[in-house]
Each structure stands twice: as structure tokens, then as C-alpha cells.
Amino acid sequence: MAILDSKTLSAVLPRNIADGMIKKTLSTSTVAKLSGQEPMKFGTVDILRFNNTVRAEFVEENADKSSTVAAWDKVTAVPHKAQVTIRTSNEFMWADEDYQLGVLDQVAEAGANALSRALDMGLYHRVNPHTGNVIASWTNYLTATKKTVTQGSADADADIRQAIGLVIEDGTPITGLALDPKMAFALANLQCLSGGKPNGMPRYPELGFGTDITSFLGVKTAVGTTISGLPEAAKDTGVRAIVGDFADGIRWGVQRDLPLELIPYGDPDGQGDLKRKNQIALRLEIVYGWYVMEDRFALIKTAAVGG
């Protein structure tokens, strides 16, 4: 039996494909690699933050006990829907199950990758991946942080340490490092110094060429092109690294899973009538919810756009 029924116009996404899409969406994003998602209901979600440090007290016999005045504030995680619409020939509807499975595998691969990158593009840069433009109405995004280091030397190590210093001086822990591939390669390409000059010996030989760094000096690390925003962004954001508290400084979750919608009629994407073009459209959607505490992060930017 065909997976897509040309008579009833129904679509059934095989469980193994659906599970694979969800898994990949949550594993290829640098946000997802460094910051674990949490269960989140649909819609705006209020998150309470305890903003006082609780301290214990030693009390002598017959002495009075003191207390800590608790102070709470509230932030709100807002839902953001991302979608991918893919057109294909309507002959797909008449094909056998093996052919349809092959197409669905490709749709799943492309869709999961696009939706994964969308999480980073929105949460980091508030950029719409489809247009490359900034969504001006979004006011909560990570790169709004005021803590910025401008690349001032050829030593990527020094730049990272300086950025870490900006975060740590406020008492924020460092739990993650996100690197653009250019920064990862620069870090991996560093040499040890002798008399202040490179001696040809790799400083961090365990990094290889920097293509798949998962840890740097004990800090959980992820590498991805979404750090710079390219190729989706209309222009390079100039961000080459993000360091900070990925564990508690980002609160995010998937509010709705990935469905597959078969659209046989109309013009769902502004590209012309489907029937006229002998096409159908397959649409995938996901709803993320997130809130970023941007003051818990620091950026490293290129000199051209540095802070």
C-alpha cells in the first residue's frame, strides 16, 4: 500500500522516519548540543528565576536565627513556529511505496536540517532563515548581549579566554562554547610558542582540524555555521564564537512535534497553483519555545563588526 494515498489525499509518515527527523532536529543544532531542551507546553511559558544567593548560617546555642529574603522575577518563553514547504511532482502520488519512501527520506533529511538550523538562527540572531532578514519584533535573542570581544590578534585562544573572563567576572559559570568553523580551525591551527614565536608544534593536537570539536579545555563545545549566520543571513553577523552558561542561560523546548502535511491544491507558498504545475507540496512544521538570558553570554566578533 502506498504511503501517500492519491484517492484520500492522506499522508502517513512512517514512525522510523518521524523519529529520525525529531532526533536529528535536536542533535544538529549547536543550541541543542550545548543546552538540553525541557518539556514545554504550547504557548507563552512563564519561567521563574530566583535571583538571590541563599547562604547557610552557623548558629550558636541560644542565638537568634537569620533568614535570606527571597527575590523572584519572571521571564516568558515565547513560541516560534518554523516550517519547511517542499514541492515535488504529483507523479509522486502514483508511485509505489519504495519510491515514496525514498522521497520521504530526502524530505526528512532536508526538513530536519532546515528546522534544526532555524532554532539557532532565531535564538542566536533573530534571523528568518528563509529571507535572511532580522525579525525586528523579536527582542529576546542571544547576540543582544553587551559582552563582546573583538578579534584583535591571530591567537584564537586568547580571544576565547578574554570572552570567558567577561562572563566569569559577573559570577556566571561557563558551561558551553559554540564555534564558527573559521574560529574552530584557527584554534586548532595554533602552535606552541618558543621565545614568543610559533615553534611548529600544535598547541592543541587533539582538536585535529577543528571540524568536530566536542570539548575544549574541559568546556562542552559545538561547531556550526549558524554561529556566523551564514548562509541564511543576508550578511555575515561577524560572530565567530559564543561562550557562556548554556545550561541555565537558555530555556528552550519543542512545544509541538513534526507533522507531515500533504497539500494537493492551491498555492501554499506563493510559487503558483499546484494543480497547474502538476505538483504537490509537503509541509513540515515545528513550534519552538525559548527564552535567553543574554547577559550570561559573551561573543567574539570579527574586527569589521566587533563590539
PDB file of C-alpha atoms in Angstrom:
ATOM      1  CA  MET A   1       0.000   0.000   0.000  1.00  0.00           C
ATOM      2  CA  ALA A   2       1.309   3.432  -0.896  1.00  0.00           C
ATOM      3  CA  ILE A   3       2.274   5.708   1.974  1.00  0.00           C
ATOM      4  CA  LEU A   4       0.571   8.645   0.287  1.00  0.00           C
ATOM      5  CA  ASP A   5      -2.945   7.814  -0.865  1.00  0.00           C
ATOM      6  CA  SER A   6      -3.856   9.627  -4.086  1.00  0.00           C
ATOM      7  CA  LYS A   7      -7.574   8.990  -3.515  1.00  0.00           C
ATOM      8  CA  THR A   8      -7.995  10.061   0.089  1.00  0.00           C
ATOM      9  CA  LEU A   9      -5.090  12.555  -0.074  1.00  0.00           C
ATOM     10  CA  SER A  10      -3.915  11.295   3.291  1.00  0.00           C
ATOM     11  CA  ALA A  11      -0.307  11.048   4.369  1.00  0.00           C
ATOM     12  CA  VAL A  12       1.229   8.695   6.903  1.00  0.00           C
ATOM     13  CA  LEU A  13       4.807   9.439   7.875  1.00  0.00           C
ATOM     14  CA  PRO A  14       6.492   6.166   8.866  1.00  0.00           C
ATOM     15  CA  ARG A  15       7.446   6.104  12.550  1.00  0.00           C
ATOM     16  CA  ASN A  16      11.113   5.422  11.853  1.00  0.00           C
ATOM     17  CA  ILE A  17      11.311   8.464   9.575  1.00  0.00           C
ATOM     18  CA  ALA A  18       9.407  10.699  12.000  1.00  0.00           C
ATOM     19  CA  ASP A  19      11.572   9.624  14.941  1.00  0.00           C
ATOM     20  CA  GLY A  20      14.714  10.171  12.879  1.00  0.00           C
ATOM     21  CA  MET A  21      13.608  13.678  11.935  1.00  0.00           C
ATOM     22  CA  ILE A  22      12.952  14.662  15.526  1.00  0.00           C
ATOM     23  CA  LYS A  23      16.227  13.156  16.702  1.00  0.00           C
ATOM     24  CA  LYS A  24      18.214  14.940  14.010  1.00  0.00           C
ATOM     25  CA  THR A  25      16.474  18.254  14.619  1.00  0.00           C
ATOM     26  CA  LEU A  26      17.554  18.070  18.243  1.00  0.00           C
ATOM     27  CA  SER A  27      21.110  16.897  17.543  1.00  0.00           C
ATOM     28  CA  THR A  28      22.443  19.040  14.683  1.00  0.00           C
ATOM     29  CA  SER A  29      21.644  22.418  16.260  1.00  0.00           C
ATOM     30  CA  THR A  30      24.508  23.883  18.324  1.00  0.00           C
ATOM     31  CA  VAL A  31      21.888  25.156  20.782  1.00  0.00           C
ATOM     32  CA  ALA A  32      20.560  21.608  21.209  1.00  0.00           C
ATOM     33  CA  LYS A  33      24.071  20.183  21.532  1.00  0.00           C
ATOM     34  CA  LEU A  34      25.015  22.567  24.336  1.00  0.00           C
ATOM     35  CA  SER A  35      21.696  23.238  26.062  1.00  0.00           C
ATOM     36  CA  GLY A  36      19.261  20.459  26.868  1.00  0.00           C
ATOM     37  CA  GLN A  37      15.634  21.003  25.911  1.00  0.00           C
ATOM     38  CA  GLU A  38      12.920  20.813  28.528  1.00  0.00           C
ATOM     39  CA  PRO A  39       9.251  19.824  28.372  1.00  0.00           C
ATOM     40  CA  MET A  40       7.239  22.883  27.414  1.00  0.00           C
ATOM     41  CA  LYS A  41       3.516  23.362  26.911  1.00  0.00           C
ATOM     42  CA  PHE A  42       2.206  25.202  23.871  1.00  0.00           C
ATOM     43  CA  GLY A  43       2.046  28.998  24.073  1.00  0.00           C
ATOM     44  CA  THR A  44       3.827  31.523  26.260  1.00  0.00           C
ATOM     45  CA  VAL A  45       5.501  29.882  29.243  1.00  0.00           C
ATOM     46  CA  ASP A  46       6.401  31.821  32.381  1.00  0.00           C
ATOM     47  CA  ILE A  47       9.756  30.933  33.918  1.00  0.00           C
ATOM     48  CA  LEU A  48      10.522  31.953  37.500  1.00  0.00           C
ATOM     49  CA  ARG A  49      14.078  32.941  38.330  1.00  0.00           C
ATOM     50  CA  PHE A  50      15.406  33.002  41.885  1.00  0.00           C
ATOM     51  CA  ASN A  51      17.785  35.943  41.912  1.00  0.00           C
ATOM     52  CA  ASN A  52      19.191  35.827  45.442  1.00  0.00           C
ATOM     53  CA  THR A  53      22.048  33.700  46.709  1.00  0.00           C
ATOM     54  CA  VAL A  54      20.928  31.565  49.638  1.00  0.00           C
ATOM     55  CA  ARG A  55      23.564  31.187  52.341  1.00  0.00           C
ATOM     56  CA  ALA A  56      23.597  28.889  55.335  1.00  0.00           C
ATOM     57  CA  GLU A  57      24.290  30.261  58.791  1.00  0.00           C
ATOM     58  CA  PHE A  58      26.106  28.809  61.776  1.00  0.00           C
ATOM     59  CA  VAL A  59      24.039  29.465  64.888  1.00  0.00           C
ATOM     60  CA  GLU A  60      25.471  29.341  68.378  1.00  0.00           C
ATOM     61  CA  GLU A  61      23.428  27.873  71.211  1.00  0.00           C
ATOM     62  CA  ASN A  62      20.585  30.209  72.276  1.00  0.00           C
ATOM     63  CA  ALA A  63      21.434  32.627  69.420  1.00  0.00           C
ATOM     64  CA  ASP A  64      18.873  34.048  67.028  1.00  0.00           C
ATOM     65  CA  LYS A  65      18.451  32.670  63.538  1.00  0.00           C
ATOM     66  CA  SER A  66      18.583  34.935  60.476  1.00  0.00           C
ATOM     67  CA  SER A  67      16.932  34.492  57.089  1.00  0.00           C
ATOM     68  CA  THR A  68      17.532  35.179  53.435  1.00  0.00           C
ATOM     69  CA  VAL A  69      14.970  37.384  51.744  1.00  0.00           C
ATOM     70  CA  ALA A  70      13.934  35.555  48.588  1.00  0.00           C
ATOM     71  CA  ALA A  71      13.551  37.615  45.441  1.00  0.00           C
ATOM     72  CA  TRP A  72      11.905  36.209  42.348  1.00  0.00           C
ATOM     73  CA  ASP A  73      11.416  37.577  38.898  1.00  0.00           C
ATOM     74  CA  LYS A  74       9.585  36.188  35.915  1.00  0.00           C
ATOM     75  CA  VAL A  75      10.601  35.807  32.284  1.00  0.00           C
ATOM     76  CA  THR A  76       8.488  34.431  29.472  1.00  0.00           C
ATOM     77  CA  ALA A  77       9.434  31.849  26.860  1.00  0.00           C
ATOM     78  CA  VAL A  78       7.620  32.718  23.630  1.00  0.00           C
ATOM     79  CA  PRO A  79       6.553  30.218  20.929  1.00  0.00           C
ATOM     80  CA  HIS A  80       8.130  30.497  17.480  1.00  0.00           C
ATOM     81  CA  LYS A  81       6.812  28.357  14.624  1.00  0.00           C
ATOM     82  CA  ALA A  82       9.207  27.212  11.899  1.00  0.00           C
ATOM     83  CA  GLN A  83       8.070  25.489   8.728  1.00  0.00           C
ATOM     84  CA  VAL A  84       9.528  23.911   5.609  1.00  0.00           C
ATOM     85  CA  THR A  85       7.446  23.514   2.431  1.00  0.00           C
ATOM     86  CA  ILE A  86       8.845  21.310  -0.340  1.00  0.00           C
ATOM     87  CA  ARG A  87       7.261  20.966  -3.766  1.00  0.00           C
ATOM     88  CA  THR A  88       7.528  17.825  -5.861  1.00  0.00           C
ATOM     89  CA  SER A  89       5.851  16.372  -8.954  1.00  0.00           C
ATOM     90  CA  ASN A  90       2.390  14.939  -8.318  1.00  0.00           C
ATOM     91  CA  GLU A  91       3.568  11.756 -10.025  1.00  0.00           C
ATOM     92  CA  PHE A  92       4.964  11.029  -6.593  1.00  0.00           C
ATOM     93  CA  MET A  93       1.375  10.244  -5.558  1.00  0.00           C
ATOM     94  CA  TRP A  94       1.104   7.416  -8.070  1.00  0.00           C
ATOM     95  CA  ALA A  95       4.419   5.753  -7.336  1.00  0.00           C
ATOM     96  CA  ASP A  96       4.917   2.594  -5.339  1.00  0.00           C
ATOM     97  CA  GLU A  97       5.807   2.515  -1.673  1.00  0.00           C
ATOM     98  CA  ASP A  98       9.562   2.090  -2.171  1.00  0.00           C
ATOM     99  CA  TYR A  99       9.719   5.210  -4.333  1.00  0.00           C
ATOM    100  CA  GLN A 100       7.612   7.200  -1.883  1.00  0.00           C
ATOM    101  CA  LEU A 101       9.813   6.091   0.997  1.00  0.00           C
ATOM    102  CA  GLY A 102      12.878   7.293  -0.889  1.00  0.00           C
ATOM    103  CA  VAL A 103      11.329  10.711  -1.413  1.00  0.00           C
ATOM    104  CA  LEU A 104      10.178  10.919   2.194  1.00  0.00           C
ATOM    105  CA  ASP A 105      13.671  10.055   3.386  1.00  0.00           C
ATOM    106  CA  GLN A 106      15.024  13.007   1.407  1.00  0.00           C
ATOM    107  CA  VAL A 107      12.255  15.282   2.690  1.00  0.00           C
ATOM    108  CA  ALA A 108      13.023  14.173   6.250  1.00  0.00           C
ATOM    109  CA  GLU A 109      16.745  14.839   5.803  1.00  0.00           C
ATOM    110  CA  ALA A 110      16.295  18.281   4.266  1.00  0.00           C
ATOM    111  CA  GLY A 111      13.468  19.277   6.601  1.00  0.00           C
ATOM    112  CA  ALA A 112      15.206  18.219   9.799  1.00  0.00           C
ATOM    113  CA  ASN A 113      18.373  20.066   8.812  1.00  0.00           C
ATOM    114  CA  ALA A 114      16.447  23.237   7.957  1.00  0.00           C
ATOM    115  CA  LEU A 115      14.368  23.167  11.149  1.00  0.00           C
ATOM    116  CA  SER A 116      17.462  22.438  13.222  1.00  0.00           C
ATOM    117  CA  ARG A 117      19.274  25.442  11.784  1.00  0.00           C
ATOM    118  CA  ALA A 118      16.155  27.558  12.282  1.00  0.00           C
ATOM    119  CA  LEU A 119      16.407  27.078  16.058  1.00  0.00           C
ATOM    120  CA  ASP A 120      19.929  28.515  16.071  1.00  0.00           C
ATOM    121  CA  MET A 121      19.145  31.306  13.613  1.00  0.00           C
ATOM    122  CA  GLY A 122      16.197  32.513  15.654  1.00  0.00           C
ATOM    123  CA  LEU A 123      17.581  32.031  19.154  1.00  0.00           C
ATOM    124  CA  TYR A 124      21.048  33.421  18.376  1.00  0.00           C
ATOM    125  CA  HIS A 125      20.386  36.122  15.786  1.00  0.00           C
ATOM    126  CA  ARG A 126      16.565  36.610  15.424  1.00  0.00           C
ATOM    127  CA  VAL A 127      17.045  35.982  11.698  1.00  0.00           C
ATOM    128  CA  ASN A 128      14.363  34.471   9.469  1.00  0.00           C
ATOM    129  CA  PRO A 129      16.281  31.707   7.622  1.00  0.00           C
ATOM    130  CA  HIS A 130      14.053  31.926   4.545  1.00  0.00           C
ATOM    131  CA  THR A 131      14.589  35.649   3.891  1.00  0.00           C
ATOM    132  CA  GLY A 132      17.875  36.196   5.702  1.00  0.00           C
ATOM    133  CA  ASN A 133      16.432  39.288   7.367  1.00  0.00           C
ATOM    134  CA  VAL A 134      16.276  40.223  11.031  1.00  0.00           C
ATOM    135  CA  ILE A 135      12.855  39.889  12.686  1.00  0.00           C
ATOM    136  CA  ALA A 136      12.736  43.318  14.309  1.00  0.00           C
ATOM    137  CA  SER A 137       9.810  42.498  16.598  1.00  0.00           C
ATOM    138  CA  TRP A 138      11.829  39.833  18.417  1.00  0.00           C
ATOM    139  CA  THR A 139      13.554  41.407  21.387  1.00  0.00           C
ATOM    140  CA  ASN A 140      14.941  38.329  23.112  1.00  0.00           C
ATOM    141  CA  TYR A 141      17.934  36.745  21.367  1.00  0.00           C
ATOM    142  CA  LEU A 142      21.410  35.724  22.477  1.00  0.00           C
ATOM    143  CA  THR A 143      23.565  38.061  20.383  1.00  0.00           C
ATOM    144  CA  ALA A 144      21.877  41.031  22.041  1.00  0.00           C
ATOM    145  CA  THR A 145      24.439  40.596  24.833  1.00  0.00           C
ATOM    146  CA  LYS A 146      26.654  43.608  25.528  1.00  0.00           C
ATOM    147  CA  LYS A 147      29.631  41.407  26.352  1.00  0.00           C
ATOM    148  CA  THR A 148      31.735  41.349  23.201  1.00  0.00           C
ATOM    149  CA  VAL A 149      35.359  40.684  22.362  1.00  0.00           C
ATOM    150  CA  THR A 150      36.724  41.923  19.058  1.00  0.00           C
ATOM    151  CA  GLN A 151      39.260  39.641  17.399  1.00  0.00           C
ATOM    152  CA  GLY A 152      42.455  41.588  17.839  1.00  0.00           C
ATOM    153  CA  SER A 153      45.160  39.061  17.157  1.00  0.00           C
ATOM    154  CA  ALA A 154      45.827  35.781  15.407  1.00  0.00           C
ATOM    155  CA  ASP A 155      45.512  33.953  18.732  1.00  0.00           C
ATOM    156  CA  ALA A 156      42.006  32.472  18.945  1.00  0.00           C
ATOM    157  CA  ASP A 157      42.879  31.023  22.349  1.00  0.00           C
ATOM    158  CA  ALA A 158      43.488  34.492  23.788  1.00  0.00           C
ATOM    159  CA  ASP A 159      40.197  35.800  22.388  1.00  0.00           C
ATOM    160  CA  ILE A 160      38.250  32.907  23.933  1.00  0.00           C
ATOM    161  CA  ARG A 161      39.900  33.405  27.302  1.00  0.00           C
ATOM    162  CA  GLN A 162      39.080  37.115  27.231  1.00  0.00           C
ATOM    163  CA  ALA A 163      35.422  36.373  26.444  1.00  0.00           C
ATOM    164  CA  ILE A 164      35.275  33.806  29.252  1.00  0.00           C
ATOM    165  CA  GLY A 165      36.641  36.463  31.600  1.00  0.00           C
ATOM    166  CA  LEU A 166      33.762  38.809  30.742  1.00  0.00           C
ATOM    167  CA  VAL A 167      31.252  36.137  31.748  1.00  0.00           C
ATOM    168  CA  ILE A 168      33.029  34.839  34.835  1.00  0.00           C
ATOM    169  CA  GLU A 169      33.569  38.283  36.351  1.00  0.00           C
ATOM    170  CA  ASP A 170      29.798  38.514  36.855  1.00  0.00           C
ATOM    171  CA  GLY A 171      29.768  35.186  38.671  1.00  0.00           C
ATOM    172  CA  THR A 172      28.253  33.266  35.751  1.00  0.00           C
ATOM    173  CA  PRO A 173      29.557  29.725  35.140  1.00  0.00           C
ATOM    174  CA  ILE A 174      30.925  28.682  31.750  1.00  0.00           C
ATOM    175  CA  THR A 175      29.087  25.571  30.576  1.00  0.00           C
ATOM    176  CA  GLY A 176      29.381  25.784  26.796  1.00  0.00           C
ATOM    177  CA  LEU A 177      31.326  27.145  23.836  1.00  0.00           C
ATOM    178  CA  ALA A 178      29.877  27.464  20.330  1.00  0.00           C
ATOM    179  CA  LEU A 179      32.375  27.983  17.494  1.00  0.00           C
ATOM    180  CA  ASP A 180      32.057  29.028  13.880  1.00  0.00           C
ATOM    181  CA  PRO A 181      34.146  26.670  11.669  1.00  0.00           C
ATOM    182  CA  LYS A 182      36.570  29.539  10.925  1.00  0.00           C
ATOM    183  CA  MET A 183      37.186  30.031  14.636  1.00  0.00           C
ATOM    184  CA  ALA A 184      37.435  26.295  15.248  1.00  0.00           C
ATOM    185  CA  PHE A 185      40.078  25.959  12.530  1.00  0.00           C
ATOM    186  CA  ALA A 186      42.007  28.960  13.846  1.00  0.00           C
ATOM    187  CA  LEU A 187      42.005  27.415  17.320  1.00  0.00           C
ATOM    188  CA  ALA A 188      43.096  24.003  16.049  1.00  0.00           C
ATOM    189  CA  ASN A 189      45.804  25.623  13.911  1.00  0.00           C
ATOM    190  CA  LEU A 190      47.540  27.350  16.837  1.00  0.00           C
ATOM    191  CA  GLN A 191      51.151  26.418  17.541  1.00  0.00           C
ATOM    192  CA  CYS A 192      53.109  26.314  20.754  1.00  0.00           C
ATOM    193  CA  LEU A 193      55.348  29.307  21.390  1.00  0.00           C
ATOM    194  CA  SER A 194      59.073  29.352  21.988  1.00  0.00           C
ATOM    195  CA  GLY A 195      60.521  32.705  22.833  1.00  0.00           C
ATOM    196  CA  GLY A 196      57.233  34.275  21.874  1.00  0.00           C
ATOM    197  CA  LYS A 197      57.247  32.730  18.396  1.00  0.00           C
ATOM    198  CA  PRO A 198      55.408  29.689  16.963  1.00  0.00           C
ATOM    199  CA  ASN A 199      57.640  26.600  17.025  1.00  0.00           C
ATOM    200  CA  GLY A 200      55.669  24.392  14.618  1.00  0.00           C
ATOM    201  CA  MET A 201      54.218  22.136  17.309  1.00  0.00           C
ATOM    202  CA  PRO A 202      50.401  22.058  17.527  1.00  0.00           C
ATOM    203  CA  ARG A 203      49.173  23.707  20.723  1.00  0.00           C
ATOM    204  CA  TYR A 204      46.049  21.541  20.845  1.00  0.00           C
ATOM    205  CA  PRO A 205      46.758  18.437  18.718  1.00  0.00           C
ATOM    206  CA  GLU A 206      43.582  16.754  19.977  1.00  0.00           C
ATOM    207  CA  LEU A 207      41.489  19.264  18.008  1.00  0.00           C
ATOM    208  CA  GLY A 208      42.583  17.919  14.619  1.00  0.00           C
ATOM    209  CA  PHE A 209      41.454  20.434  12.007  1.00  0.00           C
ATOM    210  CA  GLY A 210      38.685  21.716  14.272  1.00  0.00           C
ATOM    211  CA  THR A 211      35.886  20.133  12.259  1.00  0.00           C
ATOM    212  CA  ASP A 212      34.177  18.243  15.073  1.00  0.00           C
ATOM    213  CA  ILE A 213      35.269  19.691  18.414  1.00  0.00           C
ATOM    214  CA  THR A 214      33.105  18.479  21.291  1.00  0.00           C
ATOM    215  CA  SER A 215      35.232  19.755  24.179  1.00  0.00           C
ATOM    216  CA  PHE A 216      37.852  22.460  24.697  1.00  0.00           C
ATOM    217  CA  LEU A 217      39.839  22.592  27.933  1.00  0.00           C
ATOM    218  CA  GLY A 218      37.007  20.851  29.759  1.00  0.00           C
ATOM    219  CA  VAL A 219      34.218  23.047  28.332  1.00  0.00           C
ATOM    220  CA  LYS A 220      31.494  21.391  26.270  1.00  0.00           C
ATOM    221  CA  THR A 221      31.862  22.635  22.696  1.00  0.00           C
ATOM    222  CA  ALA A 222      29.932  22.564  19.424  1.00  0.00           C
ATOM    223  CA  VAL A 223      30.900  23.759  15.953  1.00  0.00           C
ATOM    224  CA  GLY A 224      28.403  25.114  13.419  1.00  0.00           C
ATOM    225  CA  THR A 225      27.982  27.701  10.680  1.00  0.00           C
ATOM    226  CA  THR A 226      24.872  29.099  12.379  1.00  0.00           C
ATOM    227  CA  ILE A 227      27.242  30.994  14.693  1.00  0.00           C
ATOM    228  CA  SER A 228      28.086  33.405  11.854  1.00  0.00           C
ATOM    229  CA  GLY A 229      24.558  33.132  10.467  1.00  0.00           C
ATOM    230  CA  LEU A 230      25.724  32.098   7.011  1.00  0.00           C
ATOM    231  CA  PRO A 231      24.457  31.147   4.514  1.00  0.00           C
ATOM    232  CA  GLU A 232      20.940  32.007   5.674  1.00  0.00           C
ATOM    233  CA  ALA A 233      21.608  35.529   6.964  1.00  0.00           C
ATOM    234  CA  ALA A 234      21.597  38.379   4.453  1.00  0.00           C
ATOM    235  CA  LYS A 235      25.114  39.225   5.645  1.00  0.00           C
ATOM    236  CA  ASP A 236      27.726  37.738   7.922  1.00  0.00           C
ATOM    237  CA  THR A 237      26.889  38.598  11.534  1.00  0.00           C
ATOM    238  CA  GLY A 238      30.602  38.617  12.304  1.00  0.00           C
ATOM    239  CA  VAL A 239      30.100  36.337  15.312  1.00  0.00           C
ATOM    240  CA  ARG A 240      32.826  33.718  15.496  1.00  0.00           C
ATOM    241  CA  ALA A 241      32.232  32.259  18.962  1.00  0.00           C
ATOM    242  CA  ILE A 242      29.697  32.306  21.783  1.00  0.00           C
ATOM    243  CA  VAL A 243      30.674  31.370  25.314  1.00  0.00           C
ATOM    244  CA  GLY A 244      28.620  31.315  28.474  1.00  0.00           C
ATOM    245  CA  ASP A 245      26.048  29.488  30.548  1.00  0.00           C
ATOM    246  CA  PHE A 246      24.296  27.242  28.030  1.00  0.00           C
ATOM    247  CA  ALA A 247      22.986  25.065  30.876  1.00  0.00           C
ATOM    248  CA  ASP A 248      20.845  27.690  32.637  1.00  0.00           C
ATOM    249  CA  GLY A 249      21.133  30.787  30.447  1.00  0.00           C
ATOM    250  CA  ILE A 250      18.907  29.264  27.737  1.00  0.00           C
ATOM    251  CA  ARG A 251      15.488  27.763  28.401  1.00  0.00           C
ATOM    252  CA  TRP A 252      14.015  26.099  25.344  1.00  0.00           C
ATOM    253  CA  GLY A 253      11.805  23.242  24.277  1.00  0.00           C
ATOM    254  CA  VAL A 254       9.754  21.801  21.434  1.00  0.00           C
ATOM    255  CA  GLN A 255       6.121  22.758  22.005  1.00  0.00           C
ATOM    256  CA  ARG A 256       4.781  20.816  19.024  1.00  0.00           C
ATOM    257  CA  ASP A 257       6.337  17.838  17.201  1.00  0.00           C
ATOM    258  CA  LEU A 258       6.992  17.476  13.485  1.00  0.00           C
ATOM    259  CA  PRO A 259       3.923  16.659  11.429  1.00  0.00           C
ATOM    260  CA  LEU A 260       3.803  15.932   7.711  1.00  0.00           C
ATOM    261  CA  GLU A 261       1.097  17.768   5.805  1.00  0.00           C
ATOM    262  CA  LEU A 262       0.249  16.867   2.222  1.00  0.00           C
ATOM    263  CA  ILE A 263      -1.069  19.853   0.252  1.00  0.00           C
ATOM    264  CA  PRO A 264      -2.502  18.833  -3.163  1.00  0.00           C
ATOM    265  CA  TYR A 265      -4.283  22.064  -4.147  1.00  0.00           C
ATOM    266  CA  GLY A 266      -3.860  25.824  -4.118  1.00  0.00           C
ATOM    267  CA  ASP A 267      -0.783  27.995  -3.801  1.00  0.00           C
ATOM    268  CA  PRO A 268       0.562  27.385  -0.274  1.00  0.00           C
ATOM    269  CA  ASP A 269       3.905  29.105  -0.777  1.00  0.00           C
ATOM    270  CA  GLY A 270       3.363  31.798  -3.413  1.00  0.00           C
ATOM    271  CA  GLN A 271       5.050  29.770  -6.150  1.00  0.00           C
ATOM    272  CA  GLY A 272       1.977  29.193  -8.320  1.00  0.00           C
ATOM    273  CA  ASP A 273      -1.039  26.886  -8.368  1.00  0.00           C
ATOM    274  CA  LEU A 274      -0.098  23.297  -7.581  1.00  0.00           C
ATOM    275  CA  LYS A 275      -2.583  21.739  -9.998  1.00  0.00           C
ATOM    276  CA  ARG A 276      -1.450  23.958 -12.834  1.00  0.00           C
ATOM    277  CA  LYS A 277       2.150  22.957 -12.250  1.00  0.00           C
ATOM    278  CA  ASN A 278       1.344  19.255 -11.715  1.00  0.00           C
ATOM    279  CA  GLN A 279       2.826  19.382  -8.253  1.00  0.00           C
ATOM    280  CA  ILE A 280       2.024  18.637  -4.640  1.00  0.00           C
ATOM    281  CA  ALA A 281       3.565  20.228  -1.550  1.00  0.00           C
ATOM    282  CA  LEU A 282       4.865  18.532   1.569  1.00  0.00           C
ATOM    283  CA  ARG A 283       4.974  20.748   4.653  1.00  0.00           C
ATOM    284  CA  LEU A 284       6.797  20.164   7.924  1.00  0.00           C
ATOM    285  CA  GLU A 285       6.289  22.361  10.967  1.00  0.00           C
ATOM    286  CA  ILE A 286       7.695  22.628  14.456  1.00  0.00           C
ATOM    287  CA  VAL A 287       6.961  25.061  17.273  1.00  0.00           C
ATOM    288  CA  TYR A 288       9.877  26.011  19.493  1.00  0.00           C
ATOM    289  CA  GLY A 289       9.621  27.976  22.707  1.00  0.00           C
ATOM    290  CA  TRP A 290      12.628  29.740  24.214  1.00  0.00           C
ATOM    291  CA  TYR A 291      13.954  32.463  26.464  1.00  0.00           C
ATOM    292  CA  VAL A 292      17.590  33.590  26.516  1.00  0.00           C
ATOM    293  CA  MET A 293      19.295  35.363  29.415  1.00  0.00           C
ATOM    294  CA  GLU A 294      21.713  37.161  27.136  1.00  0.00           C
ATOM    295  CA  ASP A 295      23.734  38.732  29.961  1.00  0.00           C
ATOM    296  CA  ARG A 296      25.070  35.245  30.730  1.00  0.00           C
ATOM    297  CA  PHE A 297      26.934  35.070  27.412  1.00  0.00           C
ATOM    298  CA  ALA A 298      29.817  36.767  25.614  1.00  0.00           C
ATOM    299  CA  LEU A 299      30.568  36.956  21.883  1.00  0.00           C
ATOM    300  CA  ILE A 300      33.748  37.008  19.880  1.00  0.00           C
ATOM    301  CA  LYS A 301      33.303  39.057  16.696  1.00  0.00           C
ATOM    302  CA  THR A 302      35.463  39.932  13.730  1.00  0.00           C
ATOM    303  CA  ALA A 303      37.101  43.356  13.749  1.00  0.00           C
ATOM    304  CA  ALA A 304      34.801  44.579  10.948  1.00  0.00           C
ATOM    305  CA  VAL A 305      31.689  44.228  13.105  1.00  0.00           C
ATOM    306  CA  GLY A 306      33.175  43.866  16.561  1.00  0.00           C
ATOM    307  CA  GLY A 307      31.503  45.387  19.578  1.00  0.00           C
TER     308      GLY A 307
END
